[in-house]
Amino acid sequence: MAKIEITRTELVWPGKYDEEGRLVEPPRVSLPFQVIETVNESRATREAKKNLTLFDYYEGDEGSTFEEGWKNKLIWGDNLLVMGSLLDKFAGKIDLIYIDPPFATGADFSFEAEIGEEGESIEKAQSAIEEKVYRDTWAAGMDTYLAMLSPRVHIMSDLLTDSGSFFLHCDWHVSGYVRALLDEVFGSKRFRNEIVWCYHGPGSPGMRQFNRKHDVIFWYTKSDNWTFNGDDIREPLSGNLGGGWEGLDAETRRLYAERGKIPEDWWEIAVAARLRVDGVQRTGYPTEKPNKLLERIVKAASRPGGLVADFFCGSGATLYAAERLDRRWIGCDLGRYAIHVTRKRLLGTEHCKPFEILNLGKYERQYWQGVTFGEKGEQALYEYLAFVLKLYAAEPLTGLEYIHGKKGTALVHIGAVDAPVTIDEVNSAVDECVSLRATELHVLGWEWEMGLNDLVVGEAAKRGVKLVLRQIPREAMEAEAVRKGDIRFFELAYVQMEPKPDGPRTYRIELQDFVLPNTELIPEDVREKITKWSDYIDYWSIDWDFKNDTFMQGWVAYRTRKNRKLPLVSDAHTYDEPGTYRVLVKVIDIFGNDTTQALDIEVS
């Protein structure tokens, strides 16, 4: 190994330098985004689009103001790949980045969940059926934490405008290491403040140290010409102002008295109460921060219309503050449940502007497949199929067109990485299954053709084949999750619904049943609280005129911590013209998993 020349004080961890002593640059993979849902967008805007497909490819041409058509963005995925893919359109364009990355290594990231109309609260730990709030990929120690954080901070620096600011929130576990890392990325001369957020709370009986009741927020800027709106965050003068007050002339004292003062670098802001944060409904998310804290940062370091980003957005507190303060925003999180909680939080914001939910979808999976199994080709396909079969504890079968493996007496078909499993594909696998005189077929897929579940299962049963449809989880792309054996394949949920005529060309949709297979894998304390099928539903929405493109939310209902009731019949929708319309219903369960079901309505 080459000798590394030491010319400065810096943190070094395994993997920071290669064997030749060269700094390992962060991967900057640019992948296309898929728009999987739009919220609060008008029908007219949708009808103006041409040649839409499932899903829309994000073009990034909507302009940089709300008036020019900008829509805020909530992105589900690995933020390293997401940020690398944002560089093409957003390098040097983000005014403020705040992140609160998980720093309590090895901690229990359970969170409060409420079930049913009574809102019975449970302390919900991570269970096999749900997307994990945080994956402890750095639980091995500080080395892996820094290796995770460093490349991400480098890309965030590239995304900032020249006048931009970066805020990182952490606590005593990592603060000393993080400060050194940020000095290296931004330069020590770009360090502005170490903000200490103080709060109160009980300590542990018999403890032999002072209570740890503060976090720190490091503030760095991209240049020496940064945005700081001091007048927007001034506070009234109060308390003991110290001897410096007497030394000021009368006019200065008068101005201070009228305008207030800029806060010190220690902020005494109360920790979120159980149900409400600064008068705002809480989400129950474990690391949720007070709204006053985020609003102060957003007000101070960005201007109305500016672009704010949070790439570990959790329950969406930063995005909520940006929305209320008329900033544009981009949020990202790896957790499916985090995306769901954030969507509900934003929907509950008065006059919420249109936003879209994006992911890297098949493009992320194609990238993963290429990195893991090599470029496209027969050998790469074989290795991909063998990998999924091994995760599923199945053995490979060769010489067949649609059947890839066998698990017990069941045959197995695996969907492609970059395409939804189609009805025709499943029927072809059933044909092959029948020809082999097999009576059970398991189909594993990443994505599914809309309405597939109810159409193919019944048809297969008529031919004597028990058909099981199972989701390949996103965690299959995470090496640490695979290493731990933390991969579960779950059957697709099923929604039963019916259109209800309600006047000329007017319909409502009624939910009649929601079936979650594998209920034995749901924690017992959750099952005990379930009294009826609708208790599993947290949210449902309708696209009244689905055109095999992005899901457009036309009506929505969801539970909040304050209002637990969930209507099972939608509001009425009136169609302008007669015709055949495809209605798509999206149901999100209490674990954050979504299920879609389509039906056709003949409007006369």
XYZ file of C-alpha atoms in Angstrom:
604
model
C 0.000 0.000 0.000
C 1.266 3.451 -0.902
C 2.315 5.752 1.886
C -0.186 8.530 2.613
C 1.479 11.908 2.985
C 0.156 13.724 6.039
C -0.130 17.460 5.407
C -2.995 18.409 7.718
C -5.061 17.234 10.659
C -7.931 15.074 9.478
C -10.100 12.107 10.344
C -9.177 8.866 8.600
C -11.306 5.714 8.485
C -11.155 2.454 6.508
C -12.188 3.108 2.928
C -11.452 6.830 2.896
C -8.278 6.225 0.827
C -7.649 3.500 -1.721
C -4.623 1.181 -1.722
C -2.613 3.771 -3.675
C -3.259 6.449 -1.074
C -5.772 8.355 -3.215
C -8.892 9.862 -1.692
C -11.926 7.785 -2.682
C -14.410 10.077 -4.400
C -18.127 9.641 -3.616
C -20.101 7.838 -6.333
C -22.017 10.305 -8.472
C -24.508 8.183 -10.334
C -27.094 10.087 -12.360
C -30.328 8.118 -12.727
C -33.714 9.267 -14.063
C -36.503 9.935 -11.572
C -39.974 8.431 -11.858
C -42.952 10.531 -10.746
C -45.192 8.059 -8.943
C -47.803 10.426 -7.483
C -48.877 14.047 -7.777
C -50.719 15.841 -4.985
C -52.864 18.988 -5.237
C -52.335 19.303 -8.993
C -55.306 20.399 -11.080
C -56.956 18.213 -13.735
C -56.247 20.905 -16.318
C -52.510 20.642 -15.629
C -52.658 16.899 -16.150
C -54.664 17.152 -19.368
C -52.062 19.537 -20.787
C -49.465 16.763 -20.657
C -49.053 14.457 -23.634
C -47.865 10.873 -24.058
C -47.801 10.031 -20.376
C -46.628 6.599 -19.279
C -46.487 4.606 -16.075
C -44.604 6.207 -14.506
C -43.862 9.727 -15.780
C -40.177 10.366 -16.306
C -39.251 13.537 -14.435
C -38.058 16.089 -16.986
C -37.010 18.830 -14.543
C -38.273 21.597 -16.811
C -40.988 23.134 -14.643
C -39.107 26.326 -13.805
C -37.712 27.638 -10.551
C -40.778 29.470 -9.191
C -44.282 28.376 -8.276
C -45.591 30.688 -11.003
C -43.460 28.892 -13.601
C -44.905 25.550 -12.526
C -42.425 24.379 -9.895
C -43.725 21.500 -7.756
C -42.133 20.537 -4.462
C -40.587 17.075 -4.357
C -40.740 14.209 -1.883
C -38.355 11.430 -2.956
C -38.259 7.849 -1.691
C -34.851 6.227 -1.980
C -31.207 6.046 -0.922
C -30.162 9.677 -0.570
C -26.676 9.000 -1.973
C -28.156 7.923 -5.304
C -30.922 10.522 -5.092
C -28.511 13.426 -4.524
C -26.178 12.216 -7.258
C -29.156 12.162 -9.608
C -30.190 15.692 -8.554
C -26.812 17.177 -9.497
C -27.664 17.509 -13.184
C -30.573 19.866 -12.463
C -29.789 21.276 -9.020
C -26.019 21.659 -8.610
C -25.448 25.105 -7.107
C -29.193 25.788 -6.778
C -30.217 24.798 -3.238
C -30.221 27.697 -0.766
C -30.438 25.763 2.490
C -29.798 22.149 3.457
C -30.685 20.924 6.941
C -30.113 17.289 7.888
C -30.713 15.336 11.058
C -29.068 12.000 10.211
C -29.565 9.106 12.626
C -26.698 9.314 15.065
C -27.711 7.178 18.067
C -25.835 4.089 16.891
C -27.451 0.882 18.039
C -30.483 2.741 19.427
C -34.030 1.409 19.310
C -35.840 3.452 16.677
C -39.309 2.383 17.726
C -42.092 4.913 17.390
C -45.613 5.538 18.562
C -48.404 4.240 16.384
C -52.152 4.486 16.856
C -54.609 1.892 15.660
C -58.279 2.106 14.771
C -60.867 4.714 15.630
C -60.093 4.653 19.331
C -56.495 5.532 18.598
C -55.021 2.996 20.998
C -51.354 3.825 21.189
C -48.633 1.218 20.992
C -44.884 1.581 21.160
C -44.251 0.060 17.775
C -40.839 -1.511 17.346
C -39.515 -2.497 13.963
C -41.304 -5.607 12.792
C -40.596 -7.865 9.866
C -43.599 -6.626 7.896
C -42.806 -2.928 7.817
C -40.191 -0.709 6.240
C -37.610 0.129 8.882
C -37.476 3.736 10.003
C -33.690 3.571 10.057
C -31.386 0.778 9.006
C -28.400 0.562 11.321
C -25.845 0.018 8.556
C -23.288 1.848 10.670
C -23.918 -0.108 13.862
C -20.405 -1.522 13.596
C -19.049 1.754 14.951
C -17.906 5.268 14.167
C -15.913 4.157 11.106
C -19.000 3.012 9.235
C -20.984 6.071 10.363
C -18.366 8.449 8.941
C -18.044 6.347 5.796
C -21.819 6.711 5.365
C -21.919 10.452 6.070
C -18.821 11.748 4.276
C -19.776 11.132 0.619
C -23.262 12.480 1.260
C -21.991 15.737 2.762
C -19.613 16.209 -0.188
C -22.516 15.997 -2.640
C -24.651 18.317 -0.506
C -21.880 20.889 -0.679
C -22.042 20.705 -4.483
C -25.817 21.198 -4.431
C -25.627 24.444 -2.416
C -25.739 27.898 -3.983
C -22.735 30.170 -3.414
C -24.762 31.987 -0.746
C -26.135 28.722 0.666
C -26.054 27.312 4.190
C -25.678 23.807 5.565
C -26.991 22.779 9.008
C -26.270 19.369 10.535
C -28.039 18.276 13.715
C -26.375 15.713 16.002
C -25.693 14.922 19.659
C -22.807 13.874 21.912
C -22.399 10.471 20.249
C -20.822 11.915 17.105
C -20.522 15.706 17.451
C -16.728 15.817 17.843
C -16.130 13.625 14.813
C -18.738 15.383 12.678
C -17.245 18.824 13.355
C -13.870 17.621 12.045
C -15.514 16.071 8.984
C -17.425 19.259 8.149
C -14.270 21.358 8.535
C -12.679 19.121 5.933
C -15.586 19.403 3.470
C -16.466 23.088 3.806
C -13.251 24.466 5.305
C -12.921 25.677 8.888
C -13.267 29.282 7.692
C -16.809 28.520 6.537
C -17.895 27.493 10.033
C -20.454 29.994 11.375
C -21.972 28.637 14.581
C -22.183 25.678 16.878
C -25.790 26.052 17.983
C -26.674 24.306 21.222
C -30.299 23.219 21.470
C -31.151 22.884 25.161
C -34.148 21.028 26.527
C -35.321 19.591 29.838
C -36.298 16.117 30.927
C -35.895 13.497 33.662
C -32.657 11.649 34.223
C -32.026 8.072 35.232
C -32.130 7.282 38.966
C -28.693 6.732 40.437
C -26.825 8.142 37.462
C -23.261 9.323 38.223
C -22.999 12.123 35.669
C -24.840 15.255 34.552
C -28.001 14.800 32.506
C -27.345 14.961 28.772
C -30.028 17.394 27.675
C -28.751 19.169 24.600
C -28.055 18.580 20.924
C -25.769 20.582 18.680
C -26.400 22.006 15.226
C -23.340 22.862 13.149
C -23.820 25.710 10.667
C -21.484 26.034 7.677
C -21.767 28.224 4.590
C -20.677 27.628 1.008
C -18.834 30.968 0.810
C -18.207 34.175 2.732
C -21.267 35.756 1.100
C -24.069 33.909 2.839
C -27.748 34.613 3.451
C -28.675 35.606 6.991
C -32.031 37.224 7.687
C -31.328 38.417 11.212
C -34.343 40.728 11.332
C -36.687 37.791 10.670
C -35.650 35.943 13.823
C -35.239 38.725 16.351
C -36.631 38.165 19.845
C -38.030 40.668 22.361
C -35.552 41.817 24.980
C -36.103 40.129 28.317
C -34.254 39.033 31.404
C -30.779 40.112 32.489
C -29.030 41.836 29.584
C -25.708 42.142 31.359
C -23.383 45.083 31.803
C -23.057 45.692 28.085
C -26.537 47.245 28.015
C -25.470 50.193 30.180
C -22.593 50.949 27.822
C -24.870 51.571 24.829
C -26.009 55.065 23.848
C -29.670 55.987 24.212
C -30.507 55.684 20.480
C -28.987 52.196 20.218
C -30.835 51.118 23.329
C -34.080 52.445 21.854
C -33.534 50.514 18.594
C -32.784 47.345 20.494
C -35.902 47.800 22.588
C -38.050 48.277 19.471
C -36.503 45.630 17.216
C -35.446 43.010 19.727
C -32.203 41.052 19.408
C -30.809 38.240 17.335
C -30.871 35.013 19.425
C -27.741 33.654 21.050
C -26.201 30.420 19.809
C -27.981 28.423 22.489
C -31.673 27.795 21.957
C -33.939 26.739 24.780
C -36.836 25.239 22.820
C -39.079 22.702 24.500
C -38.933 19.076 23.351
C -42.057 18.003 21.494
C -44.919 17.038 23.759
C -46.581 13.690 23.132
C -49.398 14.930 20.915
C -48.483 18.403 19.762
C -45.392 20.369 18.749
C -45.771 24.156 19.023
C -49.509 23.771 18.487
C -48.966 21.436 15.525
C -50.149 17.824 15.546
C -47.283 15.388 16.229
C -46.626 12.396 14.020
C -45.243 9.986 16.621
C -41.954 9.788 14.731
C -38.981 9.083 17.028
C -36.666 11.951 16.079
C -39.281 14.636 15.414
C -37.966 18.121 16.193
C -39.965 21.149 17.382
C -41.382 23.279 14.614
C -39.970 26.457 16.225
C -36.461 25.082 15.824
C -36.867 24.351 12.110
C -38.711 27.605 11.423
C -35.897 29.619 12.982
C -33.322 27.934 10.743
C -35.445 28.269 7.585
C -36.232 31.929 8.299
C -32.626 32.800 9.068
C -30.862 31.136 6.146
C -33.287 31.304 3.208
C -35.706 33.730 1.610
C -39.321 33.259 0.435
C -39.288 31.329 -2.822
C -35.832 29.916 -2.058
C -35.125 26.202 -2.230
C -34.760 24.209 1.019
C -33.733 20.536 1.167
C -33.641 17.794 3.807
C -32.161 14.482 2.657
C -32.930 12.617 5.906
C -36.417 14.105 6.124
C -37.967 11.598 8.559
C -41.451 12.844 9.416
C -41.048 15.950 7.244
C -40.596 18.667 9.888
C -38.184 20.670 7.694
C -40.493 20.419 4.680
C -43.448 21.452 6.816
C -41.579 24.558 8.007
C -40.516 25.390 4.439
C -44.087 24.965 3.182
C -45.518 27.268 5.856
C -42.821 29.877 5.183
C -43.383 29.914 1.398
C -40.126 28.231 0.444
C -39.747 25.593 -2.245
C -38.535 22.254 -0.928
C -37.034 18.859 -1.758
C -37.205 16.041 0.788
C -35.800 12.521 0.697
C -35.884 9.459 2.929
C -35.114 5.768 2.574
C -38.047 4.697 4.766
C -41.399 3.966 3.154
C -43.126 4.869 6.436
C -41.285 8.200 6.573
C -42.582 9.103 3.109
C -46.122 8.213 4.168
C -45.969 10.217 7.399
C -44.527 13.215 5.544
C -47.224 13.064 2.861
C -49.961 13.135 5.515
C -48.256 15.961 7.377
C -48.073 18.102 4.253
C -51.657 17.299 3.248
C -52.720 18.632 6.641
C -50.968 21.951 5.980
C -53.336 24.775 5.074
C -53.042 25.848 1.419
C -50.394 23.217 0.704
C -48.946 23.802 -2.748
C -48.748 20.989 -5.329
C -46.032 18.435 -4.714
C -44.984 15.202 -6.330
C -43.649 11.945 -4.974
C -40.694 10.537 -6.902
C -38.361 7.587 -6.753
C -35.574 6.127 -8.859
C -37.677 3.007 -9.315
C -36.539 0.671 -12.036
C -33.493 2.840 -12.761
C -32.155 2.293 -9.234
C -32.758 -1.427 -9.598
C -31.040 -1.482 -13.004
C -28.034 0.264 -11.446
C -28.009 -2.194 -8.553
C -28.264 -5.135 -10.953
C -25.347 -3.848 -13.030
C -23.131 -3.235 -9.995
C -24.042 -6.554 -8.373
C -24.273 -8.936 -11.313
C -22.539 -7.162 -14.201
C -23.874 -5.734 -17.432
C -26.892 -7.203 -19.180
C -26.410 -10.671 -20.600
C -27.286 -14.292 -20.006
C -24.803 -14.703 -17.149
C -26.005 -11.525 -15.404
C -29.634 -12.689 -15.695
C -28.732 -16.109 -14.310
C -26.933 -14.563 -11.317
C -29.877 -12.216 -10.632
C -32.377 -15.088 -10.678
C -30.098 -17.238 -8.502
C -29.721 -14.369 -6.002
C -33.486 -13.865 -5.611
C -34.131 -17.605 -5.402
C -31.548 -17.923 -2.624
C -33.176 -15.056 -0.692
C -36.504 -16.833 -1.102
C -34.990 -20.134 0.076
C -35.859 -21.743 -3.269
C -33.755 -23.894 -5.592
C -33.183 -23.049 -9.276
C -34.752 -24.954 -12.159
C -33.392 -24.822 -15.705
C -34.755 -25.553 -19.165
C -38.084 -23.740 -18.645
C -39.194 -20.400 -20.090
C -41.225 -18.858 -17.266
C -40.521 -21.076 -14.255
C -37.221 -20.183 -12.579
C -37.233 -22.248 -9.404
C -38.960 -24.456 -6.899
C -39.760 -24.025 -3.202
C -41.114 -27.181 -1.649
C -43.883 -28.279 -4.021
C -44.465 -24.741 -5.352
C -42.927 -23.494 -8.589
C -41.442 -19.986 -8.652
C -41.450 -17.224 -11.293
C -39.345 -14.045 -10.788
C -40.225 -10.720 -12.390
C -37.647 -8.574 -14.157
C -35.774 -5.809 -12.377
C -36.866 -3.081 -14.775
C -40.507 -3.874 -15.616
C -43.768 -4.565 -13.766
C -45.035 -8.131 -13.653
C -47.877 -8.239 -16.210
C -51.086 -10.234 -16.414
C -49.838 -11.933 -19.600
C -46.575 -12.852 -17.860
C -48.397 -14.467 -14.942
C -50.793 -16.328 -17.255
C -47.820 -17.696 -19.226
C -46.225 -18.925 -15.986
C -49.545 -20.537 -15.006
C -49.674 -22.260 -18.443
C -46.221 -23.716 -17.835
C -47.220 -24.715 -14.321
C -50.303 -26.569 -15.648
C -48.199 -28.345 -18.278
C -45.925 -29.586 -15.491
C -48.972 -30.707 -13.452
C -47.951 -28.466 -10.560
C -50.680 -27.099 -8.297
C -48.980 -24.065 -6.718
C -47.123 -21.112 -8.254
C -45.327 -18.290 -6.445
C -44.703 -15.128 -8.484
C -42.137 -12.672 -7.075
C -42.089 -9.111 -8.411
C -40.748 -5.604 -7.753
C -43.706 -3.842 -9.386
C -47.069 -5.042 -10.670
C -49.432 -4.184 -13.483
C -52.385 -2.226 -12.095
C -55.337 -4.420 -11.132
C -53.372 -7.633 -11.587
C -54.154 -9.260 -8.224
C -57.904 -9.811 -8.508
C -57.752 -10.730 -12.204
C -55.149 -13.500 -12.151
C -55.617 -15.259 -8.813
C -59.185 -16.347 -9.550
C -58.355 -17.422 -13.103
C -55.432 -19.534 -11.884
C -57.646 -21.214 -9.287
C -60.091 -22.227 -12.036
C -57.183 -24.083 -13.672
C -56.251 -25.865 -10.455
C -53.279 -23.673 -9.552
C -52.962 -21.890 -6.219
C -51.342 -18.573 -7.165
C -49.353 -16.599 -4.579
C -48.108 -13.097 -5.482
C -45.228 -11.835 -3.339
C -43.360 -8.544 -3.261
C -39.565 -8.480 -3.655
C -38.672 -5.942 -0.934
C -36.458 -2.969 -1.593
C -34.165 -4.218 1.203
C -32.951 -6.913 -1.199
C -30.713 -4.196 -2.696
C -29.085 -3.480 0.692
C -26.048 -5.669 1.282
C -26.264 -5.289 5.062
C -29.901 -6.376 5.124
C -29.062 -9.407 2.986
C -26.107 -10.262 5.234
C -28.342 -10.141 8.319
C -31.033 -12.270 6.702
C -33.439 -9.376 7.118
C -35.352 -9.967 3.869
C -39.049 -10.893 3.886
C -41.319 -11.542 0.895
C -44.942 -10.672 1.657
C -48.078 -11.433 -0.270
C -49.804 -8.528 -1.959
C -52.714 -7.092 -0.024
C -56.147 -7.019 -1.649
C -58.750 -4.243 -1.740
C -62.423 -4.918 -2.422
C -64.383 -1.862 -3.522
C -67.501 -0.910 -5.440
C -68.648 2.186 -7.372
C -71.899 3.724 -6.090
C -74.011 5.847 -8.510
C -75.006 9.138 -6.926
C -76.712 11.175 -9.634
C -76.148 11.959 -13.313
C -72.565 10.972 -14.260
C -71.760 11.022 -10.519
C -70.188 8.255 -8.444
C -68.772 7.492 -5.048
C -66.343 4.673 -4.224
C -67.020 2.391 -1.257
C -64.291 0.288 0.355
C -65.790 -3.078 1.307
C -62.799 -5.111 2.445
C -59.033 -4.986 2.857
C -57.148 -8.248 3.206
C -53.597 -8.378 4.565
C -52.092 -11.840 4.078
C -49.419 -13.084 6.494
C -51.172 -11.580 9.517
C -49.306 -14.105 11.667
C -46.167 -12.030 11.033
C -47.751 -8.895 12.467
C -46.703 -8.308 16.108
C -49.193 -9.739 18.592
C -49.689 -6.403 20.391
C -50.814 -4.905 17.071
C -53.164 -7.781 16.213
C -54.800 -7.469 19.634
C -55.837 -3.884 18.840
C -57.420 -4.771 15.486
C -61.194 -5.168 15.754
C -62.180 -4.927 12.047
C -60.531 -4.960 8.598
C -60.605 -1.165 8.247
C -58.368 -0.783 11.318
C -55.457 -1.820 9.084
C -56.066 1.176 6.783
C -54.432 4.501 7.574
C -55.020 6.349 4.304
C -56.773 5.950 0.964
C -57.063 8.104 -2.123
C -58.640 7.995 -5.583
C -57.527 8.871 -9.080
C -60.894 9.258 -10.844
C -59.508 9.108 -14.393
C -56.359 7.013 -14.375
C -54.653 6.930 -17.769
C -51.872 4.446 -17.014
C -49.646 7.351 -15.993
C -48.728 8.959 -12.697
C -51.293 8.490 -9.922
C -53.079 11.823 -9.450
C -54.775 12.253 -6.124
C -58.339 13.430 -6.803
C -59.806 12.617 -3.375
C -58.112 11.554 -0.163
C -58.971 10.533 3.399
C -56.604 9.610 6.221
C -56.407 9.268 9.970
C -54.624 11.804 12.150
C -53.668 11.535 15.784
C -56.498 13.957 16.564
C -59.157 12.505 14.255
C -59.073 8.730 14.092
C -62.244 8.183 12.051
C -61.759 7.092 8.453
C -64.630 7.309 5.959
C -65.059 4.150 3.888
C -67.190 5.903 1.262
C -65.660 8.703 -0.786
C -67.116 12.070 -1.644
C -69.052 12.195 -4.911
C -67.265 12.829 -8.203
C -69.053 14.040 -11.342
C -67.644 13.284 -14.793
C -67.947 15.953 -17.471
C -68.626 13.565 -20.344
C -70.018 10.046 -20.842
C -67.483 7.301 -21.444
C -65.457 4.536 -19.824
C -63.230 5.724 -16.990
C -60.607 3.750 -15.106
C -60.616 4.527 -11.388
C -57.489 3.727 -9.385
C -57.651 3.468 -5.607
C -54.510 3.621 -3.461
C -54.697 2.228 0.088
C -51.861 2.671 2.584
C -51.883 0.433 5.626
C -50.714 1.216 9.148
C -47.226 -0.048 8.272
C -46.785 2.389 5.370
C -47.216 -0.193 2.590
C -49.415 0.802 -0.339
C -51.840 -1.298 -2.367
C -53.528 -0.135 -5.566
C -56.679 -1.495 -7.144
C -58.311 -0.481 -10.436
C -61.904 -0.642 -11.632
C -63.702 0.613 -14.745
C -66.848 2.751 -14.604
C -69.231 3.118 -17.571
C -70.568 6.666 -17.411
C -73.634 7.288 -19.562
